[in-house]
Amino acid sequence: DVVMTQTPPSLSVAIGQSVSISCKSSQSLVYSDGKTYLHWLLQSSGRSPKRLIYQVSNLDSGVPDRFSGTGSQKDFTLKISRVEAKDLGVYYCAQTTHFPWTFGGGTKLELK
Amino acid sequence: VQLVESGGGLVQPGKSLKLSCSASGFTFSSYGMHWIRQAPGKGLDWVAYISSSSGTVYADAVKGRFTISRDNAKNTLYLQLNSLKSEDTAIYYCARRWSVDYWGQGVMVTVSS
């Protein structure tokens, strides 16, 4: 199975600050069609996960451009600029390139 | 897009349960669907996937015990859970398509005597 390693496990941030979350996979996430199926999800407290970014860097509809995703092969980063209170929660990376699909362990973003 | 799970509850070890996920707001028959679970206080754990043509794949932990299926006429996804174990206790989410773009609100399954 592809192991997804997220760091850090938690982040304390002040409103308006910028943060980055790393996600590393144990093997390349490039699929046979040339696309990379690495996605970022946010699970706010008591809610179901919501996808923010798909295929490394594409923002889902309604996601502010304060969010950005970069990376390739096995190394990916989610950056949040000018953090707002509604951004708090647990962020997960997810790979849907290789069966079985796997998730990172999560990064909890909290207020400082 | 709306996904609404139902059918959860408290069940004894070794027993069975059937979860449903009612879909609306999109052409259900055109999309693959997942079941993904989250044990209390833990991360996300993929369970099963069914393609639009009803091909299925399962996580090793549930293979042979769980069955994913779909009824396109009813716009509903199912997960039959048999031979339940305490480690199956979790919130079960349905999610749409290969790239998990939409998720339901989840349904709690508790396996305990």
PDB file of C-alpha atoms in Angstrom:
ATOM      1  CA  ASP A   1       0.000   0.000   0.000  1.00  0.00           C
ATOM      2  CA  VAL A   2       1.083   3.591  -0.642  1.00  0.00           C
ATOM      3  CA  VAL A   3       1.952   5.257   2.648  1.00  0.00           C
ATOM      4  CA  MET A   4       1.088   8.936   2.863  1.00  0.00           C
ATOM      5  CA  THR A   5       3.127  10.851   5.445  1.00  0.00           C
ATOM      6  CA  GLN A   6       1.848  14.270   6.457  1.00  0.00           C
ATOM      7  CA  THR A   7       3.812  16.783   8.468  1.00  0.00           C
ATOM      8  CA  PRO A   8       3.450  18.428  10.825  1.00  0.00           C
ATOM      9  CA  PRO A   9       0.687  16.567  12.699  1.00  0.00           C
ATOM     10  CA  SER A  10      -0.480  19.865  14.158  1.00  0.00           C
ATOM     11  CA  LEU A  11      -0.004  23.570  13.556  1.00  0.00           C
ATOM     12  CA  SER A  12      -0.837  26.546  15.738  1.00  0.00           C
ATOM     13  CA  VAL A  13      -1.447  29.639  13.678  1.00  0.00           C
ATOM     14  CA  ALA A  14      -2.501  33.234  14.177  1.00  0.00           C
ATOM     15  CA  ILE A  15      -5.206  34.684  11.977  1.00  0.00           C
ATOM     16  CA  GLY A  16      -3.604  36.263   8.933  1.00  0.00           C
ATOM     17  CA  GLN A  17      -0.538  34.055   9.079  1.00  0.00           C
ATOM     18  CA  SER A  18       0.499  31.706   6.254  1.00  0.00           C
ATOM     19  CA  VAL A  19       1.161  27.997   6.729  1.00  0.00           C
ATOM     20  CA  SER A  20       2.339  25.023   4.722  1.00  0.00           C
ATOM     21  CA  ILE A  21       1.560  21.328   5.122  1.00  0.00           C
ATOM     22  CA  SER A  22       3.708  18.624   3.599  1.00  0.00           C
ATOM     23  CA  CYS A  23       2.533  15.290   2.225  1.00  0.00           C
ATOM     24  CA  LYS A  24       5.000  12.657   1.043  1.00  0.00           C
ATOM     25  CA  SER A  25       4.068   9.373  -0.595  1.00  0.00           C
ATOM     26  CA  SER A  26       6.010   6.124  -0.498  1.00  0.00           C
ATOM     27  CA  GLN A  27       5.820   5.860  -4.291  1.00  0.00           C
ATOM     28  CA  SER A  28       5.157   8.108  -7.253  1.00  0.00           C
ATOM     29  CA  LEU A  29       1.538   9.183  -7.619  1.00  0.00           C
ATOM     30  CA  VAL A  30       1.690   9.620 -11.393  1.00  0.00           C
ATOM     31  CA  TYR A  31      -0.973   7.420 -12.972  1.00  0.00           C
ATOM     32  CA  SER A  32      -0.656   5.667 -16.322  1.00  0.00           C
ATOM     33  CA  ASP A  33      -2.619   8.501 -17.935  1.00  0.00           C
ATOM     34  CA  GLY A  34       0.086  10.954 -16.876  1.00  0.00           C
ATOM     35  CA  LYS A  35      -2.072  12.639 -14.245  1.00  0.00           C
ATOM     36  CA  THR A  36      -1.275  12.781 -10.544  1.00  0.00           C
ATOM     37  CA  TYR A  37      -4.237  11.907  -8.325  1.00  0.00           C
ATOM     38  CA  LEU A  38      -3.207  13.684  -5.132  1.00  0.00           C
ATOM     39  CA  HIS A  39      -5.937  15.661  -3.404  1.00  0.00           C
ATOM     40  CA  TRP A  40      -6.333  17.789  -0.291  1.00  0.00           C
ATOM     41  CA  LEU A  41      -9.333  17.631   2.039  1.00  0.00           C
ATOM     42  CA  LEU A  42     -10.432  19.686   5.031  1.00  0.00           C
ATOM     43  CA  GLN A  43     -12.479  18.238   7.857  1.00  0.00           C
ATOM     44  CA  SER A  44     -13.841  20.985  10.064  1.00  0.00           C
ATOM     45  CA  SER A  45     -14.828  20.043  13.600  1.00  0.00           C
ATOM     46  CA  GLY A  46     -17.789  17.665  13.646  1.00  0.00           C
ATOM     47  CA  ARG A  47     -18.194  17.786   9.883  1.00  0.00           C
ATOM     48  CA  SER A  48     -17.524  15.435   6.993  1.00  0.00           C
ATOM     49  CA  PRO A  49     -14.432  15.983   4.847  1.00  0.00           C
ATOM     50  CA  LYS A  50     -14.603  18.481   2.022  1.00  0.00           C
ATOM     51  CA  ARG A  51     -12.269  18.367  -0.961  1.00  0.00           C
ATOM     52  CA  LEU A  52     -10.352  21.604  -1.505  1.00  0.00           C
ATOM     53  CA  ILE A  53      -7.812  20.725  -4.161  1.00  0.00           C
ATOM     54  CA  TYR A  54      -7.698  17.913  -6.717  1.00  0.00           C
ATOM     55  CA  GLN A  55      -4.862  16.572  -8.846  1.00  0.00           C
ATOM     56  CA  VAL A  56      -2.187  18.440  -6.901  1.00  0.00           C
ATOM     57  CA  SER A  57      -3.072  22.030  -7.720  1.00  0.00           C
ATOM     58  CA  ASN A  58      -6.639  22.476  -8.985  1.00  0.00           C
ATOM     59  CA  LEU A  59      -8.930  24.366  -6.618  1.00  0.00           C
ATOM     60  CA  ASP A  60     -12.448  23.062  -6.201  1.00  0.00           C
ATOM     61  CA  SER A  61     -15.290  25.446  -6.921  1.00  0.00           C
ATOM     62  CA  GLY A  62     -15.745  28.022  -4.183  1.00  0.00           C
ATOM     63  CA  VAL A  63     -12.333  27.437  -2.597  1.00  0.00           C
ATOM     64  CA  PRO A  64     -10.545  30.761  -2.153  1.00  0.00           C
ATOM     65  CA  ASP A  65      -7.261  31.333  -3.909  1.00  0.00           C
ATOM     66  CA  ARG A  66      -5.597  31.697  -0.507  1.00  0.00           C
ATOM     67  CA  PHE A  67      -5.230  27.925  -0.888  1.00  0.00           C
ATOM     68  CA  SER A  68      -2.637  26.519  -3.250  1.00  0.00           C
ATOM     69  CA  GLY A  69      -1.211  23.086  -3.932  1.00  0.00           C
ATOM     70  CA  THR A  70       2.124  22.218  -5.436  1.00  0.00           C
ATOM     71  CA  GLY A  71       4.334  19.211  -5.917  1.00  0.00           C
ATOM     72  CA  SER A  72       5.030  16.224  -8.099  1.00  0.00           C
ATOM     73  CA  GLN A  73       5.865  12.531  -8.016  1.00  0.00           C
ATOM     74  CA  LYS A  74       6.131  11.828  -4.259  1.00  0.00           C
ATOM     75  CA  ASP A  75       6.362  15.250  -2.619  1.00  0.00           C
ATOM     76  CA  PHE A  76       3.427  17.630  -2.220  1.00  0.00           C
ATOM     77  CA  THR A  77       2.600  20.800  -0.308  1.00  0.00           C
ATOM     78  CA  LEU A  78      -0.573  22.621   0.642  1.00  0.00           C
ATOM     79  CA  LYS A  79      -0.127  26.315   1.381  1.00  0.00           C
ATOM     80  CA  ILE A  80      -2.708  28.501   3.057  1.00  0.00           C
ATOM     81  CA  SER A  81      -2.087  32.240   2.866  1.00  0.00           C
ATOM     82  CA  ARG A  82      -3.691  34.672   5.306  1.00  0.00           C
ATOM     83  CA  VAL A  83      -5.369  32.017   7.446  1.00  0.00           C
ATOM     84  CA  GLU A  84      -8.943  32.747   8.475  1.00  0.00           C
ATOM     85  CA  ALA A  85     -10.928  31.215  11.347  1.00  0.00           C
ATOM     86  CA  LYS A  86     -13.016  29.141   8.936  1.00  0.00           C
ATOM     87  CA  ASP A  87      -9.822  27.407   7.747  1.00  0.00           C
ATOM     88  CA  LEU A  88      -9.351  25.633  11.077  1.00  0.00           C
ATOM     89  CA  GLY A  89      -9.732  21.868  11.203  1.00  0.00           C
ATOM     90  CA  VAL A  90      -7.878  18.766  10.070  1.00  0.00           C
ATOM     91  CA  TYR A  91      -6.306  18.660   6.629  1.00  0.00           C
ATOM     92  CA  TYR A  92      -5.771  15.358   4.857  1.00  0.00           C
ATOM     93  CA  CYS A  93      -3.945  14.495   1.688  1.00  0.00           C
ATOM     94  CA  ALA A  94      -5.405  11.603  -0.272  1.00  0.00           C
ATOM     95  CA  GLN A  95      -4.063   9.557  -3.167  1.00  0.00           C
ATOM     96  CA  THR A  96      -6.398   7.883  -5.653  1.00  0.00           C
ATOM     97  CA  THR A  97      -3.694   6.787  -8.072  1.00  0.00           C
ATOM     98  CA  HIS A  98      -2.898   3.377  -6.609  1.00  0.00           C
ATOM     99  CA  PHE A  99      -5.220   0.758  -5.194  1.00  0.00           C
ATOM    100  CA  PRO A 100      -5.939   0.757  -2.293  1.00  0.00           C
ATOM    101  CA  TRP A 101      -6.576   4.453  -2.020  1.00  0.00           C
ATOM    102  CA  THR A 102      -4.888   5.902   1.048  1.00  0.00           C
ATOM    103  CA  PHE A 103      -4.888   9.029   3.160  1.00  0.00           C
ATOM    104  CA  GLY A 104      -2.329  10.936   5.137  1.00  0.00           C
ATOM    105  CA  GLY A 105      -2.640  10.934   8.904  1.00  0.00           C
ATOM    106  CA  GLY A 106      -3.917  14.489   8.995  1.00  0.00           C
ATOM    107  CA  THR A 107      -2.646  17.890  10.088  1.00  0.00           C
ATOM    108  CA  LYS A 108      -4.681  19.703  12.713  1.00  0.00           C
ATOM    109  CA  LEU A 109      -4.714  23.457  12.175  1.00  0.00           C
ATOM    110  CA  GLU A 110      -5.513  25.324  15.379  1.00  0.00           C
ATOM    111  CA  LEU A 111      -5.556  28.910  16.554  1.00  0.00           C
ATOM    112  CA  LYS A 112      -2.510  30.093  18.442  1.00  0.00           C
TER     113      LYS A 112
ATOM    114  CA  VAL B   1     -24.884  17.273  -5.168  1.00  0.00           C
ATOM    115  CA  GLN B   2     -26.204  15.656  -2.023  1.00  0.00           C
ATOM    116  CA  LEU B   3     -25.257  12.348  -0.417  1.00  0.00           C
ATOM    117  CA  VAL B   4     -27.195  11.143   2.614  1.00  0.00           C
ATOM    118  CA  GLU B   5     -26.169   8.020   4.510  1.00  0.00           C
ATOM    119  CA  SER B   6     -28.477   5.949   6.691  1.00  0.00           C
ATOM    120  CA  GLY B   7     -28.727   2.559   8.340  1.00  0.00           C
ATOM    121  CA  GLY B   8     -26.125   2.855  11.063  1.00  0.00           C
ATOM    122  CA  GLY B   9     -26.511   1.851  14.680  1.00  0.00           C
ATOM    123  CA  LEU B  10     -25.340  -0.380  17.502  1.00  0.00           C
ATOM    124  CA  VAL B  11     -24.763  -4.007  16.549  1.00  0.00           C
ATOM    125  CA  GLN B  12     -23.199  -6.982  18.307  1.00  0.00           C
ATOM    126  CA  PRO B  13     -19.961  -8.552  17.089  1.00  0.00           C
ATOM    127  CA  GLY B  14     -20.581 -11.138  14.404  1.00  0.00           C
ATOM    128  CA  LYS B  15     -23.843  -9.565  13.314  1.00  0.00           C
ATOM    129  CA  SER B  16     -24.756  -7.734  10.112  1.00  0.00           C
ATOM    130  CA  LEU B  17     -25.862  -4.275   9.059  1.00  0.00           C
ATOM    131  CA  LYS B  18     -26.691  -2.609   5.741  1.00  0.00           C
ATOM    132  CA  LEU B  19     -25.843   1.008   5.068  1.00  0.00           C
ATOM    133  CA  SER B  20     -27.453   3.143   2.369  1.00  0.00           C
ATOM    134  CA  CYS B  21     -26.322   6.324   0.653  1.00  0.00           C
ATOM    135  CA  SER B  22     -29.046   8.231  -1.160  1.00  0.00           C
ATOM    136  CA  ALA B  23     -27.712  10.436  -3.951  1.00  0.00           C
ATOM    137  CA  SER B  24     -29.289  13.459  -5.594  1.00  0.00           C
ATOM    138  CA  GLY B  25     -28.304  16.447  -7.697  1.00  0.00           C
ATOM    139  CA  PHE B  26     -26.314  14.495 -10.272  1.00  0.00           C
ATOM    140  CA  THR B  27     -26.622  11.529 -12.645  1.00  0.00           C
ATOM    141  CA  PHE B  28     -25.822   8.808 -10.119  1.00  0.00           C
ATOM    142  CA  SER B  29     -25.403   6.049 -12.696  1.00  0.00           C
ATOM    143  CA  SER B  30     -22.510   7.912 -14.353  1.00  0.00           C
ATOM    144  CA  TYR B  31     -20.244   7.987 -11.305  1.00  0.00           C
ATOM    145  CA  GLY B  32     -18.147   5.598  -9.307  1.00  0.00           C
ATOM    146  CA  MET B  33     -18.725   5.722  -5.556  1.00  0.00           C
ATOM    147  CA  HIS B  34     -16.707   4.986  -2.436  1.00  0.00           C
ATOM    148  CA  TRP B  35     -17.314   3.988   1.140  1.00  0.00           C
ATOM    149  CA  ILE B  36     -14.713   5.472   3.492  1.00  0.00           C
ATOM    150  CA  ARG B  37     -14.696   5.174   7.245  1.00  0.00           C
ATOM    151  CA  GLN B  38     -13.275   7.023  10.234  1.00  0.00           C
ATOM    152  CA  ALA B  39     -12.838   5.348  13.603  1.00  0.00           C
ATOM    153  CA  PRO B  40     -13.494   7.622  16.605  1.00  0.00           C
ATOM    154  CA  GLY B  41     -10.709  10.181  16.892  1.00  0.00           C
ATOM    155  CA  LYS B  42      -8.779   8.632  14.005  1.00  0.00           C
ATOM    156  CA  GLY B  43      -8.028   9.377  10.364  1.00  0.00           C
ATOM    157  CA  LEU B  44      -9.713   8.319   7.142  1.00  0.00           C
ATOM    158  CA  ASP B  45      -9.693   4.714   5.976  1.00  0.00           C
ATOM    159  CA  TRP B  46     -10.859   3.701   2.509  1.00  0.00           C
ATOM    160  CA  VAL B  47     -13.237   0.714   2.534  1.00  0.00           C
ATOM    161  CA  ALA B  48     -14.639  -0.037  -0.917  1.00  0.00           C
ATOM    162  CA  TYR B  49     -15.300   1.389  -4.375  1.00  0.00           C
ATOM    163  CA  ILE B  50     -17.843   0.576  -7.061  1.00  0.00           C
ATOM    164  CA  SER B  51     -17.456   1.880 -10.578  1.00  0.00           C
ATOM    165  CA  SER B  52     -20.251   3.203 -12.771  1.00  0.00           C
ATOM    166  CA  SER B  53     -20.290  -0.208 -14.460  1.00  0.00           C
ATOM    167  CA  SER B  54     -20.502  -1.928 -11.036  1.00  0.00           C
ATOM    168  CA  GLY B  55     -16.950  -3.233 -10.861  1.00  0.00           C
ATOM    169  CA  THR B  56     -15.903  -3.440  -7.209  1.00  0.00           C
ATOM    170  CA  VAL B  57     -12.712  -3.313  -5.139  1.00  0.00           C
ATOM    171  CA  TYR B  58     -12.251  -3.674  -1.389  1.00  0.00           C
ATOM    172  CA  ALA B  59      -9.727  -2.949   1.312  1.00  0.00           C
ATOM    173  CA  ASP B  60      -8.079  -6.100   2.630  1.00  0.00           C
ATOM    174  CA  ALA B  61      -9.527  -5.473   6.106  1.00  0.00           C
ATOM    175  CA  VAL B  62     -13.100  -5.889   4.845  1.00  0.00           C
ATOM    176  CA  LYS B  63     -12.715  -8.208   1.853  1.00  0.00           C
ATOM    177  CA  GLY B  64     -15.044 -11.175   2.166  1.00  0.00           C
ATOM    178  CA  ARG B  65     -17.112  -9.492   4.898  1.00  0.00           C
ATOM    179  CA  PHE B  66     -18.417  -6.303   3.276  1.00  0.00           C
ATOM    180  CA  THR B  67     -20.226  -5.939  -0.048  1.00  0.00           C
ATOM    181  CA  ILE B  68     -20.669  -2.684  -1.935  1.00  0.00           C
ATOM    182  CA  SER B  69     -23.519  -2.437  -4.421  1.00  0.00           C
ATOM    183  CA  ARG B  70     -25.655   0.124  -6.173  1.00  0.00           C
ATOM    184  CA  ASP B  71     -29.203   0.542  -7.452  1.00  0.00           C
ATOM    185  CA  ASN B  72     -29.130   3.149 -10.191  1.00  0.00           C
ATOM    186  CA  ALA B  73     -32.934   3.169 -10.482  1.00  0.00           C
ATOM    187  CA  LYS B  74     -33.101   4.263  -6.836  1.00  0.00           C
ATOM    188  CA  ASN B  75     -30.000   6.496  -6.953  1.00  0.00           C
ATOM    189  CA  THR B  76     -28.714   4.595  -3.960  1.00  0.00           C
ATOM    190  CA  LEU B  77     -25.383   3.119  -2.919  1.00  0.00           C
ATOM    191  CA  TYR B  78     -25.218   0.305  -0.381  1.00  0.00           C
ATOM    192  CA  LEU B  79     -22.716  -1.325   1.924  1.00  0.00           C
ATOM    193  CA  GLN B  80     -23.593  -4.698   3.415  1.00  0.00           C
ATOM    194  CA  LEU B  81     -21.511  -5.305   6.531  1.00  0.00           C
ATOM    195  CA  ASN B  82     -21.308  -8.925   7.714  1.00  0.00           C
ATOM    196  CA  SER B  83     -19.331 -10.635  10.478  1.00  0.00           C
ATOM    197  CA  LEU B  84     -18.803  -7.292  12.162  1.00  0.00           C
ATOM    198  CA  LYS B  85     -15.867  -6.795  14.513  1.00  0.00           C
ATOM    199  CA  SER B  86     -15.229  -4.170  17.167  1.00  0.00           C
ATOM    200  CA  GLU B  87     -12.589  -2.614  14.910  1.00  0.00           C
ATOM    201  CA  ASP B  88     -15.300  -1.850  12.341  1.00  0.00           C
ATOM    202  CA  THR B  89     -16.688   0.775  14.729  1.00  0.00           C
ATOM    203  CA  ALA B  90     -16.528   4.041  12.794  1.00  0.00           C
ATOM    204  CA  ILE B  91     -18.366   6.763  10.981  1.00  0.00           C
ATOM    205  CA  TYR B  92     -19.003   5.510   7.449  1.00  0.00           C
ATOM    206  CA  TYR B  93     -19.033   8.075   4.639  1.00  0.00           C
ATOM    207  CA  CYS B  94     -20.044   7.653   1.039  1.00  0.00           C
ATOM    208  CA  ALA B  95     -18.084   9.758  -1.430  1.00  0.00           C
ATOM    209  CA  ARG B  96     -18.475  10.400  -5.133  1.00  0.00           C
ATOM    210  CA  ARG B  97     -16.129   9.482  -7.962  1.00  0.00           C
ATOM    211  CA  TRP B  98     -12.526   8.343  -8.205  1.00  0.00           C
ATOM    212  CA  SER B  99     -11.261  11.631  -6.812  1.00  0.00           C
ATOM    213  CA  VAL B 100     -13.662  11.847  -3.815  1.00  0.00           C
ATOM    214  CA  ASP B 101     -15.139  15.216  -4.799  1.00  0.00           C
ATOM    215  CA  TYR B 102     -18.272  15.108  -2.624  1.00  0.00           C
ATOM    216  CA  TRP B 103     -18.883  13.389   0.705  1.00  0.00           C
ATOM    217  CA  GLY B 104     -21.985  12.580   2.690  1.00  0.00           C
ATOM    218  CA  GLN B 105     -22.467  13.578   6.319  1.00  0.00           C
ATOM    219  CA  GLY B 106     -21.634  10.077   7.530  1.00  0.00           C
ATOM    220  CA  VAL B 107     -23.404   7.409   9.582  1.00  0.00           C
ATOM    221  CA  MET B 108     -22.142   5.895  12.819  1.00  0.00           C
ATOM    222  CA  VAL B 109     -21.690   2.141  13.173  1.00  0.00           C
ATOM    223  CA  THR B 110     -20.890   0.851  16.658  1.00  0.00           C
ATOM    224  CA  VAL B 111     -19.955  -2.798  17.094  1.00  0.00           C
ATOM    225  CA  SER B 112     -20.175  -3.796  20.727  1.00  0.00           C
ATOM    226  CA  SER B 113     -21.696  -6.447  22.932  1.00  0.00           C
TER     227      SER B 113
END
